[in-house]
PDB file of C-alpha atoms in Angstrom:
ATOM      1  CA  UNK A   1      17.941 -46.092  39.004  1.00 60.00           C
ATOM      2  CA  UNK A   2      16.443 -47.294  42.299  1.00 79.00           C
ATOM      3  CA  UNK A   3      15.494 -45.404  45.437  1.00 89.00           C
ATOM      4  CA  UNK A   4      16.463 -47.145  48.668  1.00 92.00           C
ATOM      5  CA  UNK A   5      14.294 -47.583  51.734  1.00 94.00           C
ATOM      6  CA  UNK A   6      16.551 -45.244  53.707  1.00 95.00           C
ATOM      7  CA  UNK A   7      16.300 -42.516  51.077  1.00 95.00           C
ATOM      8  CA  UNK A   8      12.533 -42.889  50.891  1.00 95.00           C
ATOM      9  CA  UNK A   9      12.054 -42.825  54.677  1.00 96.00           C
ATOM     10  CA  UNK A  10      14.231 -39.720  55.082  1.00 96.00           C
ATOM     11  CA  UNK A  11      12.422 -37.937  52.254  1.00 96.00           C
ATOM     12  CA  UNK A  12       9.076 -39.040  53.732  1.00 96.00           C
ATOM     13  CA  UNK A  13       9.922 -37.550  57.116  1.00 97.00           C
ATOM     14  CA  UNK A  14      11.051 -34.344  55.425  1.00 96.00           C
ATOM     15  CA  UNK A  15       7.907 -34.203  53.279  1.00 94.00           C
ATOM     16  CA  UNK A  16       5.624 -34.764  56.244  1.00 95.00           C
ATOM     17  CA  UNK A  17       7.118 -31.832  58.127  1.00 96.00           C
ATOM     18  CA  UNK A  18       7.936 -29.355  55.377  1.00 96.00           C
ATOM     19  CA  UNK A  19       4.595 -29.653  53.539  1.00 94.00           C
ATOM     20  CA  UNK A  20       2.691 -28.167  56.483  1.00 95.00           C
ATOM     21  CA  UNK A  21       5.388 -26.078  58.133  1.00 97.00           C
ATOM     22  CA  UNK A  22       5.696 -22.838  56.128  1.00 97.00           C
ATOM     23  CA  UNK A  23       9.106 -23.778  54.704  1.00 97.00           C
ATOM     24  CA  UNK A  24       8.300 -25.418  51.303  1.00 95.00           C
ATOM     25  CA  UNK A  25       8.320 -29.189  50.893  1.00 93.00           C
ATOM     26  CA  UNK A  26       9.168 -28.969  47.197  1.00 91.00           C
ATOM     27  CA  UNK A  27      12.123 -26.718  47.943  1.00 93.00           C
ATOM     28  CA  UNK A  28      13.465 -29.106  50.559  1.00 95.00           C
ATOM     29  CA  UNK A  29      12.876 -32.097  48.281  1.00 93.00           C
ATOM     30  CA  UNK A  30      15.221 -30.453  45.771  1.00 93.00           C
ATOM     31  CA  UNK A  31      17.807 -29.136  48.235  1.00 95.00           C
ATOM     32  CA  UNK A  32      18.171 -32.301  50.364  1.00 94.00           C
ATOM     33  CA  UNK A  33      19.652 -34.516  47.622  1.00 93.00           C
ATOM     34  CA  UNK A  34      21.743 -31.609  46.343  1.00 92.00           C
ATOM     35  CA  UNK A  35      23.236 -31.136  49.817  1.00 94.00           C
ATOM     36  CA  UNK A  36      23.741 -34.877  50.307  1.00 92.00           C
ATOM     37  CA  UNK A  37      25.405 -35.350  46.936  1.00 89.00           C
ATOM     38  CA  UNK A  38      26.685 -38.644  45.581  1.00 90.00           C
ATOM     39  CA  UNK A  39      24.164 -41.462  45.161  1.00 90.00           C
ATOM     40  CA  UNK A  40      21.423 -39.441  46.843  1.00 91.00           C
ATOM     41  CA  UNK A  41      21.772 -36.660  44.283  1.00 89.00           C
ATOM     42  CA  UNK A  42      21.530 -39.210  41.466  1.00 86.00           C
ATOM     43  CA  UNK A  43      18.626 -41.206  42.900  1.00 86.00           C
ATOM     44  CA  UNK A  44      16.587 -38.202  44.077  1.00 89.00           C
ATOM     45  CA  UNK A  45      16.849 -36.020  40.989  1.00 83.00           C
ATOM     46  CA  UNK A  46      13.748 -34.442  39.479  1.00 77.00           C
ATOM     47  CA  UNK A  47      15.508 -33.446  36.284  1.00 71.00           C
ATOM     48  CA  UNK A  48      17.097 -36.826  35.445  1.00 68.00           C
ATOM     49  CA  UNK A  49      15.479 -38.726  32.593  1.00 68.00           C
ATOM     50  CA  UNK A  50      13.004 -41.396  33.765  1.00 69.00           C
ATOM     51  CA  UNK A  51      13.627 -40.484  37.411  1.00 76.00           C
ATOM     52  CA  UNK A  52      11.100 -42.128  39.772  1.00 84.00           C
ATOM     53  CA  UNK A  53      11.605 -39.388  42.376  1.00 88.00           C
ATOM     54  CA  UNK A  54       8.566 -37.346  41.358  1.00 84.00           C
ATOM     55  CA  UNK A  55       6.359 -40.445  41.496  1.00 84.00           C
ATOM     56  CA  UNK A  56       7.681 -41.096  45.001  1.00 90.00           C
ATOM     57  CA  UNK A  57       6.817 -37.548  46.083  1.00 90.00           C
ATOM     58  CA  UNK A  58       3.315 -37.927  44.638  1.00 87.00           C
ATOM     59  CA  UNK A  59       2.669 -40.924  46.907  1.00 90.00           C
ATOM     60  CA  UNK A  60       3.920 -38.967  49.900  1.00 93.00           C
ATOM     61  CA  UNK A  61       1.647 -36.035  49.051  1.00 92.00           C
ATOM     62  CA  UNK A  62      -1.352 -38.366  49.087  1.00 92.00           C
ATOM     63  CA  UNK A  63      -0.248 -39.597  52.527  1.00 94.00           C
ATOM     64  CA  UNK A  64      -0.030 -36.000  53.743  1.00 95.00           C
ATOM     65  CA  UNK A  65      -3.515 -35.222  52.440  1.00 94.00           C
ATOM     66  CA  UNK A  66      -4.923 -38.322  54.153  1.00 95.00           C
ATOM     67  CA  UNK A  67      -3.287 -37.250  57.422  1.00 96.00           C
ATOM     68  CA  UNK A  68      -5.015 -33.875  57.102  1.00 96.00           C
ATOM     69  CA  UNK A  69      -8.349 -35.579  56.432  1.00 96.00           C
ATOM     70  CA  UNK A  70      -7.907 -37.729  59.545  1.00 96.00           C
ATOM     71  CA  UNK A  71      -6.920 -34.779  61.733  1.00 96.00           C
ATOM     72  CA  UNK A  72      -9.801 -32.568  60.526  1.00 96.00           C
ATOM     73  CA  UNK A  73     -12.316 -35.386  60.032  1.00 95.00           C
ATOM     74  CA  UNK A  74     -14.975 -33.751  62.205  1.00 93.00           C
ATOM     75  CA  UNK A  75     -14.648 -30.522  60.223  1.00 94.00           C
ATOM     76  CA  UNK A  76     -14.844 -32.368  56.906  1.00 95.00           C
ATOM     77  CA  UNK A  77     -17.937 -34.294  57.998  1.00 95.00           C
ATOM     78  CA  UNK A  78     -19.668 -31.006  58.830  1.00 94.00           C
ATOM     79  CA  UNK A  79     -18.416 -29.345  55.633  1.00 95.00           C
ATOM     80  CA  UNK A  80     -19.473 -32.233  53.371  1.00 95.00           C
ATOM     81  CA  UNK A  81     -22.883 -32.337  55.027  1.00 95.00           C
ATOM     82  CA  UNK A  82     -23.163 -28.635  54.387  1.00 94.00           C
ATOM     83  CA  UNK A  83     -22.181 -29.025  50.728  1.00 95.00           C
ATOM     84  CA  UNK A  84     -24.715 -31.828  50.327  1.00 96.00           C
ATOM     85  CA  UNK A  85     -27.353 -29.542  51.794  1.00 94.00           C
ATOM     86  CA  UNK A  86     -26.370 -26.828  49.295  1.00 94.00           C
ATOM     87  CA  UNK A  87     -26.584 -29.313  46.425  1.00 93.00           C
ATOM     88  CA  UNK A  88     -30.050 -30.520  47.450  1.00 94.00           C
ATOM     89  CA  UNK A  89     -31.646 -27.262  48.569  1.00 93.00           C
ATOM     90  CA  UNK A  90     -29.731 -24.746  46.415  1.00 92.00           C
ATOM     91  CA  UNK A  91     -29.377 -22.644  49.571  1.00 92.00           C
ATOM     92  CA  UNK A  92     -26.523 -21.887  51.978  1.00 92.00           C
ATOM     93  CA  UNK A  93     -28.160 -22.424  55.341  1.00 91.00           C
ATOM     94  CA  UNK A  94     -25.283 -23.145  57.741  1.00 92.00           C
ATOM     95  CA  UNK A  95     -21.772 -21.778  58.422  1.00 93.00           C
ATOM     96  CA  UNK A  96     -20.290 -25.156  57.440  1.00 93.00           C
ATOM     97  CA  UNK A  97     -22.114 -25.033  54.109  1.00 94.00           C
ATOM     98  CA  UNK A  98     -20.745 -21.573  53.424  1.00 95.00           C
ATOM     99  CA  UNK A  99     -17.235 -22.646  54.448  1.00 95.00           C
ATOM    100  CA  UNK A 100     -17.505 -25.589  52.058  1.00 95.00           C
ATOM    101  CA  UNK A 101     -18.540 -23.312  49.202  1.00 95.00           C
ATOM    102  CA  UNK A 102     -15.673 -20.939  50.000  1.00 96.00           C
ATOM    103  CA  UNK A 103     -13.176 -23.830  49.966  1.00 96.00           C
ATOM    104  CA  UNK A 104     -14.452 -25.006  46.586  1.00 95.00           C
ATOM    105  CA  UNK A 105     -14.229 -21.516  45.080  1.00 95.00           C
ATOM    106  CA  UNK A 106     -10.824 -20.796  46.632  1.00 94.00           C
ATOM    107  CA  UNK A 107      -9.405 -24.026  45.189  1.00 93.00           C
ATOM    108  CA  UNK A 108     -10.186 -23.137  41.572  1.00 93.00           C
ATOM    109  CA  UNK A 109      -7.304 -20.656  40.915  1.00 92.00           C
ATOM    110  CA  UNK A 110      -4.503 -22.952  42.097  1.00 90.00           C
ATOM    111  CA  UNK A 111      -6.109 -25.937  40.364  1.00 87.00           C
ATOM    112  CA  UNK A 112      -6.064 -24.171  37.012  1.00 88.00           C
ATOM    113  CA  UNK A 113      -2.574 -22.751  37.550  1.00 88.00           C
ATOM    114  CA  UNK A 114      -1.236 -26.166  38.537  1.00 81.00           C
ATOM    115  CA  UNK A 115      -2.523 -27.782  35.365  1.00 78.00           C
ATOM    116  CA  UNK A 116      -1.053 -25.020  33.199  1.00 81.00           C
ATOM    117  CA  UNK A 117       2.233 -24.160  34.885  1.00 78.00           C
ATOM    118  CA  UNK A 118       3.495 -26.936  37.154  1.00 71.00           C
ATOM    119  CA  UNK A 119       5.592 -28.892  34.638  1.00 70.00           C
ATOM    120  CA  UNK A 120       6.970 -25.707  33.093  1.00 72.00           C
ATOM    121  CA  UNK A 121       7.983 -24.219  36.451  1.00 70.00           C
ATOM    122  CA  UNK A 122       9.562 -27.409  37.784  1.00 67.00           C
ATOM    123  CA  UNK A 123      11.426 -28.090  34.538  1.00 69.00           C
ATOM    124  CA  UNK A 124      13.142 -24.708  34.473  1.00 71.00           C
ATOM    125  CA  UNK A 125      13.385 -23.935  38.187  1.00 75.00           C
ATOM    126  CA  UNK A 126      13.718 -27.357  39.796  1.00 77.00           C
ATOM    127  CA  UNK A 127      17.405 -27.101  40.599  1.00 88.00           C
ATOM    128  CA  UNK A 128      19.259 -25.909  43.725  1.00 93.00           C
ATOM    129  CA  UNK A 129      20.135 -22.305  42.866  1.00 94.00           C
ATOM    130  CA  UNK A 130      16.636 -21.034  41.886  1.00 93.00           C
ATOM    131  CA  UNK A 131      15.196 -23.071  44.755  1.00 94.00           C
ATOM    132  CA  UNK A 132      17.595 -21.422  47.222  1.00 96.00           C
ATOM    133  CA  UNK A 133      16.576 -17.988  45.971  1.00 96.00           C
ATOM    134  CA  UNK A 134      12.863 -18.752  46.318  1.00 96.00           C
ATOM    135  CA  UNK A 135      13.382 -20.226  49.792  1.00 97.00           C
ATOM    136  CA  UNK A 136      15.046 -16.968  50.875  1.00 98.00           C
ATOM    137  CA  UNK A 137      12.195 -15.000  49.284  1.00 97.00           C
ATOM    138  CA  UNK A 138       9.753 -17.185  51.225  1.00 97.00           C
ATOM    139  CA  UNK A 139      11.517 -16.224  54.454  1.00 97.00           C
ATOM    140  CA  UNK A 140      11.483 -12.552  53.537  1.00 97.00           C
ATOM    141  CA  UNK A 141       7.742 -12.642  52.820  1.00 97.00           C
ATOM    142  CA  UNK A 142       6.973 -14.409  56.109  1.00 97.00           C
ATOM    143  CA  UNK A 143       9.080 -11.949  58.088  1.00 96.00           C
ATOM    144  CA  UNK A 144       7.628  -8.934  56.257  1.00 95.00           C
ATOM    145  CA  UNK A 145       4.094 -10.106  57.021  1.00 94.00           C
ATOM    146  CA  UNK A 146       4.859 -10.288  60.732  1.00 93.00           C
ATOM    147  CA  UNK A 147       6.638  -6.926  60.798  1.00 91.00           C
ATOM    148  CA  UNK A 148       3.810  -5.193  58.938  1.00 89.00           C
ATOM    149  CA  UNK A 149       1.276  -6.808  61.242  1.00 82.00           C
ATOM    150  CA  UNK A 150       3.065  -5.438  64.316  1.00 73.00           C
ATOM    151  CA  UNK A 151       2.988  -1.917  62.913  1.00 69.00           C
ATOM    152  CA  UNK A 152      -0.761  -2.033  62.508  1.00 60.00           C
ATOM    153  CA  UNK A 153      -3.295  -1.537  65.251  1.00 47.00           C
ATOM    154  CA  UNK A 154      -5.254  -4.577  66.382  1.00 46.00           C
ATOM    155  CA  UNK A 155      -6.204  -6.224  63.067  1.00 45.00           C
ATOM    156  CA  UNK A 156      -9.849  -7.047  62.668  1.00 45.00           C
ATOM    157  CA  UNK A 157     -11.248 -10.073  60.935  1.00 46.00           C
ATOM    158  CA  UNK A 158     -13.528  -8.665  58.237  1.00 45.00           C
ATOM    159  CA  UNK A 159     -16.335 -10.808  56.937  1.00 44.00           C
ATOM    160  CA  UNK A 160     -19.285 -10.765  54.618  1.00 46.00           C
ATOM    161  CA  UNK A 161     -22.527 -12.328  55.709  1.00 45.00           C
ATOM    162  CA  UNK A 162     -24.601 -14.439  53.301  1.00 44.00           C
ATOM    163  CA  UNK A 163     -26.740 -11.354  52.737  1.00 41.00           C
ATOM    164  CA  UNK A 164     -23.690  -9.386  51.626  1.00 42.00           C
ATOM    165  CA  UNK A 165     -23.444  -7.230  54.750  1.00 42.00           C
ATOM    166  CA  UNK A 166     -19.864  -6.545  55.769  1.00 39.00           C
ATOM    167  CA  UNK A 167     -18.816  -6.032  59.349  1.00 38.00           C
ATOM    168  CA  UNK A 168     -16.496  -6.972  62.181  1.00 36.00           C
ATOM    169  CA  UNK A 169     -16.672 -10.253  64.019  1.00 34.00           C
ATOM    170  CA  UNK A 170     -17.641  -9.516  67.600  1.00 33.00           C
ATOM    171  CA  UNK A 171     -18.443 -11.545  70.686  1.00 30.00           C
ATOM    172  CA  UNK A 172     -22.139 -11.208  69.871  1.00 36.00           C
ATOM    173  CA  UNK A 173     -21.499 -13.181  66.691  1.00 41.00           C
ATOM    174  CA  UNK A 174     -19.919 -16.132  68.485  1.00 38.00           C
ATOM    175  CA  UNK A 175     -21.736 -16.253  71.798  1.00 37.00           C
ATOM    176  CA  UNK A 176     -24.242 -18.802  70.485  1.00 45.00           C
ATOM    177  CA  UNK A 177     -21.432 -21.270  69.785  1.00 47.00           C
ATOM    178  CA  UNK A 178     -20.535 -23.944  72.338  1.00 48.00           C
ATOM    179  CA  UNK A 179     -17.497 -22.566  74.149  1.00 47.00           C
ATOM    180  CA  UNK A 180     -16.213 -26.135  74.504  1.00 63.00           C
ATOM    181  CA  UNK A 181     -15.891 -26.487  70.713  1.00 76.00           C
ATOM    182  CA  UNK A 182     -13.176 -24.046  69.591  1.00 82.00           C
ATOM    183  CA  UNK A 183     -12.744 -25.901  66.283  1.00 83.00           C
ATOM    184  CA  UNK A 184     -16.319 -25.225  65.218  1.00 86.00           C
ATOM    185  CA  UNK A 185     -16.016 -21.639  66.451  1.00 88.00           C
ATOM    186  CA  UNK A 186     -13.001 -21.214  64.165  1.00 88.00           C
ATOM    187  CA  UNK A 187     -14.899 -22.762  61.236  1.00 89.00           C
ATOM    188  CA  UNK A 188     -17.735 -20.305  61.805  1.00 91.00           C
ATOM    189  CA  UNK A 189     -15.292 -17.392  61.774  1.00 91.00           C
ATOM    190  CA  UNK A 190     -13.783 -18.714  58.552  1.00 94.00           C
ATOM    191  CA  UNK A 191     -17.235 -19.062  56.974  1.00 93.00           C
ATOM    192  CA  UNK A 192     -17.615 -15.288  57.273  1.00 93.00           C
ATOM    193  CA  UNK A 193     -14.826 -14.551  54.860  1.00 94.00           C
ATOM    194  CA  UNK A 194     -16.045 -12.804  51.755  1.00 94.00           C
ATOM    195  CA  UNK A 195     -15.915 -14.752  48.497  1.00 94.00           C
ATOM    196  CA  UNK A 196     -13.362 -12.292  47.147  1.00 95.00           C
ATOM    197  CA  UNK A 197     -11.058 -12.656  50.153  1.00 95.00           C
ATOM    198  CA  UNK A 198     -11.341 -16.447  50.189  1.00 95.00           C
ATOM    199  CA  UNK A 199     -10.493 -16.544  46.481  1.00 95.00           C
ATOM    200  CA  UNK A 200      -7.475 -14.278  46.953  1.00 95.00           C
ATOM    201  CA  UNK A 201      -6.215 -16.371  49.869  1.00 96.00           C
ATOM    202  CA  UNK A 202      -6.697 -19.536  47.820  1.00 94.00           C
ATOM    203  CA  UNK A 203      -4.904 -17.994  44.850  1.00 95.00           C
ATOM    204  CA  UNK A 204      -1.885 -17.374  47.088  1.00 95.00           C
ATOM    205  CA  UNK A 205      -1.194 -21.103  46.810  1.00 93.00           C
ATOM    206  CA  UNK A 206      -0.127 -20.534  43.215  1.00 92.00           C
ATOM    207  CA  UNK A 207       3.148 -19.122  44.537  1.00 92.00           C
ATOM    208  CA  UNK A 208       3.973 -22.603  45.874  1.00 90.00           C
ATOM    209  CA  UNK A 209       4.437 -23.825  42.299  1.00 89.00           C
ATOM    210  CA  UNK A 210       7.830 -22.132  42.555  1.00 91.00           C
ATOM    211  CA  UNK A 211      10.223 -24.484  44.411  1.00 91.00           C
ATOM    212  CA  UNK A 212      11.118 -22.848  47.730  1.00 94.00           C
ATOM    213  CA  UNK A 213       7.843 -20.989  48.214  1.00 95.00           C
ATOM    214  CA  UNK A 214       5.629 -22.583  50.855  1.00 96.00           C
ATOM    215  CA  UNK A 215       1.989 -23.407  50.156  1.00 94.00           C
ATOM    216  CA  UNK A 216       0.933 -23.052  53.792  1.00 95.00           C
ATOM    217  CA  UNK A 217       3.152 -20.009  54.289  1.00 96.00           C
ATOM    218  CA  UNK A 218       1.678 -18.188  51.296  1.00 96.00           C
ATOM    219  CA  UNK A 219      -1.872 -18.937  52.406  1.00 96.00           C
ATOM    220  CA  UNK A 220      -1.259 -17.941  56.019  1.00 97.00           C
ATOM    221  CA  UNK A 221       0.395 -14.675  54.957  1.00 97.00           C
ATOM    222  CA  UNK A 222      -2.549 -13.870  52.679  1.00 96.00           C
ATOM    223  CA  UNK A 223      -4.900 -14.558  55.576  1.00 95.00           C
ATOM    224  CA  UNK A 224      -2.908 -12.320  57.908  1.00 94.00           C
ATOM    225  CA  UNK A 225      -3.065  -9.478  55.399  1.00 92.00           C
ATOM    226  CA  UNK A 226      -6.853  -9.885  55.468  1.00 90.00           C
ATOM    227  CA  UNK A 227      -6.804  -9.399  59.239  1.00 89.00           C
ATOM    228  CA  UNK A 228      -7.242 -13.015  60.271  1.00 93.00           C
ATOM    229  CA  UNK A 229      -5.813 -14.443  63.474  1.00 91.00           C
ATOM    230  CA  UNK A 230      -2.787 -16.702  63.116  1.00 94.00           C
ATOM    231  CA  UNK A 231      -4.724 -19.783  64.218  1.00 94.00           C
ATOM    232  CA  UNK A 232      -7.605 -19.066  61.827  1.00 95.00           C
ATOM    233  CA  UNK A 233      -5.255 -18.342  58.929  1.00 95.00           C
ATOM    234  CA  UNK A 234      -3.369 -21.596  59.583  1.00 96.00           C
ATOM    235  CA  UNK A 235      -6.589 -23.588  59.907  1.00 95.00           C
ATOM    236  CA  UNK A 236      -7.920 -22.204  56.622  1.00 96.00           C
ATOM    237  CA  UNK A 237      -4.559 -22.968  54.977  1.00 96.00           C
ATOM    238  CA  UNK A 238      -4.683 -26.606  56.107  1.00 96.00           C
ATOM    239  CA  UNK A 239      -8.326 -27.088  55.117  1.00 96.00           C
ATOM    240  CA  UNK A 240      -7.666 -25.448  51.768  1.00 94.00           C
ATOM    241  CA  UNK A 241      -4.544 -27.516  51.109  1.00 92.00           C
ATOM    242  CA  UNK A 242      -6.277 -30.855  51.723  1.00 93.00           C
ATOM    243  CA  UNK A 243      -8.326 -31.139  48.494  1.00 91.00           C
ATOM    244  CA  UNK A 244      -5.536 -29.542  46.433  1.00 88.00           C
ATOM    245  CA  UNK A 245      -2.845 -31.950  47.626  1.00 88.00           C
ATOM    246  CA  UNK A 246      -5.162 -34.959  47.481  1.00 88.00           C
ATOM    247  CA  UNK A 247      -6.464 -34.183  43.985  1.00 86.00           C
ATOM    248  CA  UNK A 248      -2.971 -33.526  42.596  1.00 81.00           C
ATOM    249  CA  UNK A 249      -1.685 -36.723  44.172  1.00 81.00           C
ATOM    250  CA  UNK A 250      -4.520 -38.928  42.955  1.00 81.00           C
ATOM    251  CA  UNK A 251      -4.237 -37.417  39.465  1.00 81.00           C
ATOM    252  CA  UNK A 252      -0.561 -38.354  39.259  1.00 80.00           C
ATOM    253  CA  UNK A 253      -0.705 -41.588  41.252  1.00 83.00           C
ATOM    254  CA  UNK A 254      -0.833 -43.790  38.101  1.00 83.00           C
ATOM    255  CA  UNK A 255       2.778 -42.741  37.410  1.00 80.00           C
ATOM    256  CA  UNK A 256       3.877 -44.640  40.513  1.00 82.00           C
ATOM    257  CA  UNK A 257       2.416 -47.881  39.159  1.00 85.00           C
ATOM    258  CA  UNK A 258       4.082 -47.708  35.765  1.00 83.00           C
ATOM    259  CA  UNK A 259       6.219 -50.754  34.972  1.00 82.00           C
ATOM    260  CA  UNK A 260       9.469 -48.814  35.249  1.00 80.00           C
ATOM    261  CA  UNK A 261       8.595 -47.717  38.790  1.00 82.00           C
ATOM    262  CA  UNK A 262       7.743 -51.140  40.240  1.00 85.00           C
ATOM    263  CA  UNK A 263      11.122 -51.312  41.980  1.00 85.00           C
ATOM    264  CA  UNK A 264      10.274 -48.351  44.205  1.00 88.00           C
ATOM    265  CA  UNK A 265       6.808 -49.483  45.328  1.00 91.00           C
ATOM    266  CA  UNK A 266       8.154 -50.890  48.597  1.00 93.00           C
ATOM    267  CA  UNK A 267      10.246 -47.813  49.466  1.00 93.00           C
ATOM    268  CA  UNK A 268       7.356 -45.582  48.348  1.00 93.00           C
ATOM    269  CA  UNK A 269       4.975 -47.307  50.763  1.00 95.00           C
ATOM    270  CA  UNK A 270       7.466 -47.029  53.634  1.00 96.00           C
ATOM    271  CA  UNK A 271       8.221 -43.387  52.892  1.00 96.00           C
ATOM    272  CA  UNK A 272       4.537 -42.533  52.511  1.00 96.00           C
ATOM    273  CA  UNK A 273       3.733 -44.137  55.856  1.00 97.00           C
ATOM    274  CA  UNK A 274       6.412 -42.000  57.507  1.00 97.00           C
ATOM    275  CA  UNK A 275       5.168 -38.918  55.622  1.00 97.00           C
ATOM    276  CA  UNK A 276       1.611 -39.515  56.828  1.00 97.00           C
ATOM    277  CA  UNK A 277       2.648 -39.934  60.467  1.00 97.00           C
ATOM    278  CA  UNK A 278       4.897 -36.879  60.378  1.00 97.00           C
ATOM    279  CA  UNK A 279       2.162 -34.835  58.681  1.00 97.00           C
ATOM    280  CA  UNK A 280      -0.301 -35.719  61.419  1.00 98.00           C
ATOM    281  CA  UNK A 281       2.206 -34.783  64.125  1.00 97.00           C
ATOM    282  CA  UNK A 282       3.039 -31.561  62.271  1.00 97.00           C
ATOM    283  CA  UNK A 283      -0.552 -30.361  61.872  1.00 97.00           C
ATOM    284  CA  UNK A 284      -1.297 -31.228  65.499  1.00 97.00           C
ATOM    285  CA  UNK A 285       1.720 -29.183  66.584  1.00 97.00           C
ATOM    286  CA  UNK A 286       1.069 -26.246  64.260  1.00 97.00           C
ATOM    287  CA  UNK A 287      -2.614 -25.809  65.110  1.00 95.00           C
ATOM    288  CA  UNK A 288      -1.580 -25.414  68.750  1.00 95.00           C
ATOM    289  CA  UNK A 289       1.536 -23.376  67.924  1.00 97.00           C
ATOM    290  CA  UNK A 290      -0.313 -20.680  65.977  1.00 96.00           C
ATOM    291  CA  UNK A 291      -2.722 -20.056  68.834  1.00 93.00           C
ATOM    292  CA  UNK A 292       0.012 -18.035  70.559  1.00 93.00           C
ATOM    293  CA  UNK A 293       3.014 -17.768  68.244  1.00 94.00           C
ATOM    294  CA  UNK A 294       3.990 -16.318  64.869  1.00 95.00           C
ATOM    295  CA  UNK A 295       5.726 -17.057  61.575  1.00 97.00           C
ATOM    296  CA  UNK A 296       8.967 -15.364  62.633  1.00 96.00           C
ATOM    297  CA  UNK A 297      11.036 -18.487  63.508  1.00 97.00           C
ATOM    298  CA  UNK A 298      10.154 -20.076  60.171  1.00 98.00           C
ATOM    299  CA  UNK A 299      11.011 -16.843  58.367  1.00 97.00           C
ATOM    300  CA  UNK A 300      14.465 -16.732  59.945  1.00 97.00           C
ATOM    301  CA  UNK A 301      15.068 -20.386  59.108  1.00 98.00           C
ATOM    302  CA  UNK A 302      14.110 -19.896  55.441  1.00 98.00           C
ATOM    303  CA  UNK A 303      16.310 -16.816  55.116  1.00 98.00           C
ATOM    304  CA  UNK A 304      19.329 -18.568  56.627  1.00 98.00           C
ATOM    305  CA  UNK A 305      18.787 -21.863  54.772  1.00 97.00           C
ATOM    306  CA  UNK A 306      17.999 -20.147  51.475  1.00 97.00           C
ATOM    307  CA  UNK A 307      20.894 -17.706  51.500  1.00 97.00           C
ATOM    308  CA  UNK A 308      23.292 -20.337  52.840  1.00 97.00           C
ATOM    309  CA  UNK A 309      22.279 -22.783  50.115  1.00 96.00           C
ATOM    310  CA  UNK A 310      22.585 -20.067  47.474  1.00 96.00           C
ATOM    311  CA  UNK A 311      26.152 -19.270  48.513  1.00 97.00           C
ATOM    312  CA  UNK A 312      27.111 -22.934  48.742  1.00 95.00           C
ATOM    313  CA  UNK A 313      25.721 -24.005  45.359  1.00 94.00           C
ATOM    314  CA  UNK A 314      27.030 -20.861  43.649  1.00 94.00           C
ATOM    315  CA  UNK A 315      30.654 -21.486  44.645  1.00 90.00           C
ATOM    316  CA  UNK A 316      30.672 -25.261  44.061  1.00 80.00           C
TER     317      UNK A 316
END
């Protein structure tokens, strides 16, 4: 069984977009070959014995994580400096240090769940019908979050200070920040999440173990329920996803270099390159998109695609 360059490039483009858009990359990676049928369904099957498809997706996930690192490199430099300062001084002295600590803590739940549940979930649910159902559920959750948000009065971003004081983020809290650096201003707002809220938002990524449920969508929705702005919730989702995707990819990368997968190394490189480029374009688009817009279009898409796929694969 060999995966062609065309198959790998198409899957790479799909991975690069769907991993960061709140529409589930895993769900689309299962539905695409099922919709295409024929050779594509055989070559790109997760359930087939000795299928190299999962190894291919692992390489593309690493490319996506690297694209996120490149896009947010200034943020990661500040965060890593902050974490180094915490490690050497045993104190949290800057917003970036606190944000780094929050990201580490928020990553723990999904890391543990992934190690325990990923193979089990994919083995039993990694086929088109369950995936279609979860994709529709993903759309319903996204739409419900937006509808509930509209019914509320102006949501407030709640935070806990390093001293434990809880309050509302006001202009007085941000006026010392350079107004020409909105990225750092957003990082400072994110650093004021409480440990409990950051952990709950991070744990929302566990839902993405189910094919059809979006990692970014789950995290953004959890952030919205905590009163965060769309752009802050999306930014936290992308920062939070970076170490998770990168660690999972690096952990499984040796599978790609097994002897039986040598035939797909070329296509895997080509597809990963496309995935990385598309991921960078996607995160650049989405960070600007969520400054003024909502999850509603993605919710409608997931509902239509999920329910349509469910009907189609149920009657075939």
